[in-house]
């Protein structure tokens, strides 16, 4: 059973998948930081200083009005639609970047397929043998 597991774990597809998951997690962290630290502050500045991360609807009367989202969650039930907007923007950015990457990979693949294969030059001895064959074919038979 250990040998069978070793074969499975060391298959190319499993290793490729593991590498993809690790890179994807790192990429997700980069995009999350970009959204929270770059894009959302810019959107907030354009919209007059709005901070989407603190937008929520209170479902409980125990939640103090005007409290930050993190504090409001501690006080009672709230719907954090600002967090949802941030996560949705995260998703859109990741999806768009992946679209661009896959699109460029497809273009490169099409260019590779479109390249004509280089015709190997026929060696001199093979060329001469071909000429002799053609001459013999045109010679009348006895």
mmCIF file of N, CA and C in Angstrom, residues 35-103:
data_model
loop_
_atom_site.group_PDB
_atom_site.id
_atom_site.type_symbol
_atom_site.label_atom_id
_atom_site.label_comp_id
_atom_site.label_asym_id
_atom_site.label_seq_id
_atom_site.Cartn_x
_atom_site.Cartn_y
_atom_site.Cartn_z
ATOM 1 N N UNK A 35 -6.309 44.713 -3.246
ATOM 2 C CA UNK A 35 -7.670 45.234 -3.138
ATOM 3 C C UNK A 35 -7.833 46.054 -1.866
ATOM 4 N N UNK A 36 -7.405 45.493 -0.724
ATOM 5 C CA UNK A 36 -7.623 46.175 0.548
ATOM 6 C C UNK A 36 -6.727 47.388 0.738
ATOM 7 N N UNK A 37 -5.499 47.316 0.243
ATOM 8 C CA UNK A 37 -4.534 48.375 0.522
ATOM 9 C C UNK A 37 -4.354 49.383 -0.617
ATOM 10 N N UNK A 38 -4.796 49.037 -1.818
ATOM 11 C CA UNK A 38 -4.600 49.944 -2.954
ATOM 12 C C UNK A 38 -5.935 50.377 -3.553
ATOM 13 N N UNK A 39 -6.725 49.398 -4.027
ATOM 14 C CA UNK A 39 -7.932 49.745 -4.772
ATOM 15 C C UNK A 39 -9.039 50.321 -3.895
ATOM 16 N N UNK A 40 -9.331 49.682 -2.763
ATOM 17 C CA UNK A 40 -10.427 50.168 -1.927
ATOM 18 C C UNK A 40 -10.161 51.574 -1.377
ATOM 19 N N UNK A 41 -8.940 51.903 -0.937
ATOM 20 C CA UNK A 41 -8.705 53.304 -0.530
ATOM 21 C C UNK A 41 -8.900 54.290 -1.682
ATOM 22 N N UNK A 42 -8.506 53.904 -2.907
ATOM 23 C CA UNK A 42 -8.714 54.794 -4.057
ATOM 24 C C UNK A 42 -10.205 54.974 -4.327
ATOM 25 N N UNK A 43 -10.953 53.860 -4.252
ATOM 26 C CA UNK A 43 -12.399 53.957 -4.462
ATOM 27 C C UNK A 43 -13.017 54.817 -3.362
ATOM 28 N N UNK A 44 -12.545 54.635 -2.142
ATOM 29 C CA UNK A 44 -13.035 55.452 -1.031
ATOM 30 C C UNK A 44 -12.744 56.925 -1.234
ATOM 31 N N UNK A 45 -11.541 57.242 -1.764
ATOM 32 C CA UNK A 45 -11.177 58.640 -2.009
ATOM 33 C C UNK A 45 -12.055 59.243 -3.103
ATOM 34 N N UNK A 46 -12.336 58.456 -4.144
ATOM 35 C CA UNK A 46 -13.163 58.947 -5.250
ATOM 36 C C UNK A 46 -14.598 59.162 -4.785
ATOM 37 N N UNK A 47 -15.068 58.312 -3.889
ATOM 38 C CA UNK A 47 -16.461 58.418 -3.436
ATOM 39 C C UNK A 47 -16.616 59.280 -2.194
ATOM 40 N N UNK A 48 -15.587 60.025 -1.849
ATOM 41 C CA UNK A 48 -15.702 60.957 -0.729
ATOM 42 C C UNK A 48 -15.282 60.372 0.606
ATOM 43 N N UNK A 49 -14.332 59.485 0.597
ATOM 44 C CA UNK A 49 -13.813 58.936 1.845
ATOM 45 C C UNK A 49 -14.596 57.774 2.400
ATOM 46 N N UNK A 50 -15.412 57.130 1.561
ATOM 47 C CA UNK A 50 -16.184 55.989 2.024
ATOM 48 C C UNK A 50 -15.257 54.795 2.260
ATOM 49 N N UNK A 51 -15.483 54.093 3.350
ATOM 50 C CA UNK A 51 -14.720 52.895 3.670
ATOM 51 C C UNK A 51 -15.674 51.708 3.595
ATOM 52 N N UNK A 52 -15.601 50.951 2.514
ATOM 53 C CA UNK A 52 -16.542 49.855 2.301
ATOM 54 C C UNK A 52 -16.459 48.782 3.384
ATOM 55 N N UNK A 53 -15.286 48.612 3.971
ATOM 56 C CA UNK A 53 -15.133 47.537 4.957
ATOM 57 C C UNK A 53 -15.992 47.761 6.199
ATOM 58 N N UNK A 54 -16.440 48.987 6.431
ATOM 59 C CA UNK A 54 -17.267 49.263 7.604
ATOM 60 C C UNK A 54 -18.756 49.402 7.280
ATOM 61 N N UNK A 55 -19.175 48.977 6.112
ATOM 62 C CA UNK A 55 -20.592 49.042 5.760
ATOM 63 C C UNK A 55 -21.271 47.763 6.235
ATOM 64 N N UNK A 56 -22.300 47.911 6.999
ATOM 65 C CA UNK A 56 -23.034 46.753 7.486
ATOM 66 C C UNK A 56 -24.462 47.158 7.826
ATOM 67 N N UNK A 57 -25.308 46.155 7.910
ATOM 68 C CA UNK A 57 -26.682 46.346 8.362
ATOM 69 C C UNK A 57 -26.818 45.637 9.702
ATOM 70 N N UNK A 58 -27.310 46.346 10.676
ATOM 71 C CA UNK A 58 -27.486 45.776 12.006
ATOM 72 C C UNK A 58 -28.769 44.957 12.050
ATOM 73 N N UNK A 59 -28.685 43.743 12.558
ATOM 74 C CA UNK A 59 -29.855 42.895 12.717
ATOM 75 C C UNK A 59 -30.258 42.786 14.185
ATOM 76 N N UNK A 60 -29.504 43.456 15.018
ATOM 77 C CA UNK A 60 -29.753 43.377 16.455
ATOM 78 C C UNK A 60 -29.816 44.782 17.044
ATOM 79 N N UNK A 61 -30.661 44.964 18.007
ATOM 80 C CA UNK A 61 -30.776 46.286 18.640
ATOM 81 C C UNK A 61 -29.609 46.559 19.587
ATOM 82 N N UNK A 62 -28.852 45.531 19.921
ATOM 83 C CA UNK A 62 -27.723 45.715 20.830
ATOM 84 C C UNK A 62 -26.494 46.297 20.144
ATOM 85 N N UNK A 63 -26.532 46.400 18.818
ATOM 86 C CA UNK A 63 -25.389 46.952 18.080
ATOM 87 C C UNK A 63 -25.443 48.465 18.141
ATOM 88 N N UNK A 64 -24.355 49.061 18.608
ATOM 89 C CA UNK A 64 -24.264 50.516 18.739
ATOM 90 C C UNK A 64 -24.156 51.137 17.351
ATOM 91 N N UNK A 65 -24.949 52.144 17.081
ATOM 92 C CA UNK A 65 -24.920 52.816 15.776
ATOM 93 C C UNK A 65 -23.586 53.528 15.579
ATOM 94 N N UNK A 66 -23.055 53.415 14.370
ATOM 95 C CA UNK A 66 -21.810 54.090 14.029
ATOM 96 C C UNK A 66 -20.563 53.339 14.451
ATOM 97 N N UNK A 67 -20.710 52.164 15.040
ATOM 98 C CA UNK A 67 -19.536 51.381 15.450
ATOM 99 C C UNK A 67 -18.849 50.793 14.234
ATOM 100 N N UNK A 68 -17.568 50.554 14.351
ATOM 101 C CA UNK A 68 -16.829 49.899 13.271
ATOM 102 C C UNK A 68 -17.379 48.488 13.091
ATOM 103 N N UNK A 69 -17.209 47.946 11.905
ATOM 104 C CA UNK A 69 -17.763 46.632 11.579
ATOM 105 C C UNK A 69 -17.263 45.557 12.539
ATOM 106 N N UNK A 70 -15.965 45.550 12.842
ATOM 107 C CA UNK A 70 -15.398 44.549 13.746
ATOM 108 C C UNK A 70 -16.045 44.649 15.131
ATOM 109 N N UNK A 71 -16.251 45.863 15.608
ATOM 110 C CA UNK A 71 -16.890 46.048 16.911
ATOM 111 C C UNK A 71 -18.362 45.669 16.854
ATOM 112 N N UNK A 72 -19.034 46.008 15.761
ATOM 113 C CA UNK A 72 -20.450 45.691 15.609
ATOM 114 C C UNK A 72 -20.677 44.180 15.589
ATOM 115 N N UNK A 73 -19.754 43.437 14.984
ATOM 116 C CA UNK A 73 -19.868 41.973 14.965
ATOM 117 C C UNK A 73 -19.782 41.404 16.376
ATOM 118 N N UNK A 74 -18.989 42.020 17.207
ATOM 119 C CA UNK A 74 -18.872 41.562 18.600
ATOM 120 C C UNK A 74 -20.128 41.873 19.403
ATOM 121 N N UNK A 75 -20.822 42.953 19.017
ATOM 122 C CA UNK A 75 -21.983 43.395 19.784
ATOM 123 C C UNK A 75 -23.255 42.619 19.440
ATOM 124 N N UNK A 76 -23.333 42.128 18.204
ATOM 125 C CA UNK A 76 -24.555 41.413 17.818
ATOM 126 C C UNK A 76 -24.512 41.015 16.355
ATOM 127 N N UNK A 77 -25.658 40.576 15.846
ATOM 128 C CA UNK A 77 -25.762 40.103 14.470
ATOM 129 C C UNK A 77 -25.771 41.281 13.488
ATOM 130 N N UNK A 78 -24.881 41.212 12.512
ATOM 131 C CA UNK A 78 -24.807 42.243 11.469
ATOM 132 C C UNK A 78 -24.551 41.570 10.127
ATOM 133 N N UNK A 79 -24.994 42.213 9.063
ATOM 134 C CA UNK A 79 -24.696 41.771 7.698
ATOM 135 C C UNK A 79 -23.639 42.727 7.167
ATOM 136 N N UNK A 80 -22.449 42.202 6.909
ATOM 137 C CA UNK A 80 -21.342 43.037 6.446
ATOM 138 C C UNK A 80 -21.273 43.103 4.933
ATOM 139 N N UNK A 81 -22.162 43.889 4.332
ATOM 140 C CA UNK A 81 -22.164 43.972 2.874
ATOM 141 C C UNK A 81 -20.941 44.709 2.342
ATOM 142 N N UNK A 82 -20.292 45.513 3.128
ATOM 143 C CA UNK A 82 -19.053 46.160 2.697
ATOM 144 C C UNK A 82 -17.949 45.137 2.491
ATOM 145 N N UNK A 83 -17.873 44.160 3.404
ATOM 146 C CA UNK A 83 -16.909 43.070 3.252
ATOM 147 C C UNK A 83 -17.219 42.276 1.991
ATOM 148 N N UNK A 84 -18.521 42.074 1.719
ATOM 149 C CA UNK A 84 -18.922 41.354 0.515
ATOM 150 C C UNK A 84 -18.470 42.093 -0.732
ATOM 151 N N UNK A 85 -18.610 43.401 -0.745
ATOM 152 C CA UNK A 85 -18.154 44.199 -1.891
ATOM 153 C C UNK A 85 -16.650 44.023 -2.075
ATOM 154 N N UNK A 86 -15.902 44.037 -0.991
ATOM 155 C CA UNK A 86 -14.452 43.865 -1.059
ATOM 156 C C UNK A 86 -14.089 42.493 -1.607
ATOM 157 N N UNK A 87 -14.753 41.454 -1.115
ATOM 158 C CA UNK A 87 -14.461 40.092 -1.581
ATOM 159 C C UNK A 87 -14.874 39.923 -3.040
ATOM 160 N N UNK A 88 -16.003 40.505 -3.422
ATOM 161 C CA UNK A 88 -16.442 40.423 -4.819
ATOM 162 C C UNK A 88 -15.446 41.124 -5.733
ATOM 163 N N UNK A 89 -14.934 42.260 -5.302
ATOM 164 C CA UNK A 89 -13.912 42.960 -6.084
ATOM 165 C C UNK A 89 -12.645 42.116 -6.168
ATOM 166 N N UNK A 90 -12.288 41.477 -5.072
ATOM 167 C CA UNK A 90 -11.160 40.543 -5.067
ATOM 168 C C UNK A 90 -11.329 39.489 -6.150
ATOM 169 N N UNK A 91 -12.508 38.867 -6.164
ATOM 170 C CA UNK A 91 -12.793 37.826 -7.147
ATOM 171 C C UNK A 91 -12.695 38.346 -8.565
ATOM 172 N N UNK A 92 -13.253 39.515 -8.813
ATOM 173 C CA UNK A 92 -13.226 40.076 -10.171
ATOM 174 C C UNK A 92 -11.797 40.325 -10.629
ATOM 175 N N UNK A 93 -10.963 40.821 -9.739
ATOM 176 C CA UNK A 93 -9.568 41.080 -10.104
ATOM 177 C C UNK A 93 -8.840 39.773 -10.386
ATOM 178 N N UNK A 94 -9.011 38.774 -9.523
ATOM 179 C CA UNK A 94 -8.371 37.473 -9.744
ATOM 180 C C UNK A 94 -8.847 36.870 -11.063
ATOM 181 N N UNK A 95 -10.147 36.890 -11.296
ATOM 182 C CA UNK A 95 -10.693 36.323 -12.530
ATOM 183 C C UNK A 95 -10.149 37.052 -13.757
ATOM 184 N N UNK A 96 -10.052 38.375 -13.693
ATOM 185 C CA UNK A 96 -9.548 39.140 -14.828
ATOM 186 C C UNK A 96 -8.075 38.846 -15.086
ATOM 187 N N UNK A 97 -7.277 38.774 -14.028
ATOM 188 C CA UNK A 97 -5.851 38.476 -14.198
ATOM 189 C C UNK A 97 -5.671 37.069 -14.756
ATOM 190 N N UNK A 98 -6.427 36.103 -14.249
ATOM 191 C CA UNK A 98 -6.342 34.743 -14.793
ATOM 192 C C UNK A 98 -6.775 34.713 -16.253
ATOM 193 N N UNK A 99 -7.805 35.470 -16.602
ATOM 194 C CA UNK A 99 -8.229 35.564 -17.998
ATOM 195 C C UNK A 99 -7.088 36.073 -18.875
ATOM 196 N N UNK A 100 -6.409 37.124 -18.414
ATOM 197 C CA UNK A 100 -5.302 37.681 -19.190
ATOM 198 C C UNK A 100 -4.160 36.681 -19.330
ATOM 199 N N UNK A 101 -3.846 35.957 -18.253
ATOM 200 C CA UNK A 101 -2.768 34.965 -18.298
ATOM 201 C C UNK A 101 -3.114 33.841 -19.260
ATOM 202 N N UNK A 102 -4.313 33.299 -19.159
ATOM 203 C CA UNK A 102 -4.716 32.187 -20.026
ATOM 204 C C UNK A 102 -4.811 32.655 -21.472
ATOM 205 N N UNK A 103 -5.299 33.864 -21.668
ATOM 206 C CA UNK A 103 -5.398 34.407 -23.031
ATOM 207 C C UNK A 103 -4.016 34.534 -23.668
#
